[in-house]
């Protein structure tokens, strides 16, 4: 996580590849590092698994899936994902603001 926190995402991706795949926290940070290094397909796989699971990262995974779509300029996909964020999610207000900005 030190590499991630230093925003050395390419190095962080390599480090995360060597860690256990069963750890939800590692998968979450791994996915964000993948987005930052433009490896969207692999990031989406990890985020989808988190979204479909029961971890504390479920709602965060949805938010980052939306940001990934936005970064790829897939605006319709981004909107659709943002609409999936539940009102009780930490990022709900940011999601609502982004939805307004996209219109």
Coordinates of C-alpha atoms in Angstrom, one line a residue, residues 22-97:
X22 CA -8.9 -13.4 -1.7
X23 CA -8.3 -10.2 0.2
X24 CA -11.1 -7.7 -0.5
X25 CA -9.0 -4.7 0.6
X26 CA -6.1 -5.7 -1.7
X27 CA -8.5 -6.2 -4.6
X28 CA -10.0 -2.8 -4.0
X29 CA -6.7 -0.9 -4.0
X30 CA -5.4 -3.1 -6.9
X31 CA -8.5 -2.1 -9.0
X32 CA -7.9 1.6 -8.3
X33 CA -4.2 1.2 -9.3
X34 CA -5.3 -0.5 -12.5
X35 CA -7.6 2.3 -13.3
X36 CA -4.8 4.8 -12.8
X37 CA -2.6 2.8 -15.1
X38 CA -5.4 2.6 -17.8
X39 CA -5.9 -1.2 -17.4
X40 CA -9.7 -0.9 -17.3
X41 CA -10.6 -4.4 -18.2
X42 CA -8.7 -6.0 -15.3
X43 CA -9.9 -3.3 -12.9
X44 CA -13.5 -3.9 -13.9
X45 CA -13.2 -7.6 -13.2
X46 CA -12.0 -6.9 -9.7
X47 CA -14.6 -4.2 -9.1
X48 CA -17.4 -6.4 -10.4
X49 CA -16.4 -9.1 -8.0
X50 CA -16.4 -6.6 -5.1
X51 CA -19.7 -5.2 -6.2
X52 CA -21.3 -8.7 -6.3
X53 CA -19.8 -9.6 -2.9
X54 CA -20.7 -8.7 0.6
X55 CA -17.6 -6.7 1.6
X56 CA -17.4 -3.2 3.0
X57 CA -16.0 -2.2 -0.4
X58 CA -19.2 -3.0 -2.3
X59 CA -20.5 0.5 -2.7
X60 CA -16.9 1.9 -3.2
X61 CA -16.5 -0.6 -6.1
X62 CA -19.6 0.8 -7.8
X63 CA -18.2 4.3 -7.5
X64 CA -14.9 3.4 -8.9
X65 CA -16.5 1.5 -11.8
X66 CA -18.3 4.7 -12.6
X67 CA -15.1 6.7 -12.5
X68 CA -13.4 4.1 -14.7
X69 CA -16.2 4.5 -17.3
X70 CA -15.8 8.3 -17.0
X71 CA -12.1 8.1 -17.5
X72 CA -12.7 6.0 -20.6
X73 CA -15.3 8.6 -21.8
X74 CA -18.1 6.0 -21.7
X75 CA -20.6 8.6 -20.4
X76 CA -23.8 6.5 -20.8
X77 CA -22.2 3.6 -18.9
X78 CA -20.9 6.0 -16.3
X79 CA -24.5 7.4 -15.8
X80 CA -26.0 3.9 -15.5
X81 CA -23.4 2.9 -12.9
X82 CA -23.8 6.1 -10.9
X83 CA -27.6 5.4 -10.7
X84 CA -26.8 2.1 -8.9
X85 CA -25.1 3.7 -6.0
X86 CA -27.5 3.4 -3.0
X87 CA -28.5 6.5 -1.0
X88 CA -26.7 5.1 2.1
X89 CA -23.4 4.8 0.3
X90 CA -20.6 7.1 1.3
X91 CA -20.2 8.4 -2.3
X92 CA -23.9 8.9 -3.0
X93 CA -23.7 12.7 -2.9
X94 CA -20.6 12.8 -5.1
X95 CA -22.4 10.4 -7.5
X96 CA -25.5 12.6 -7.6
X97 CA -23.3 15.7 -8.3

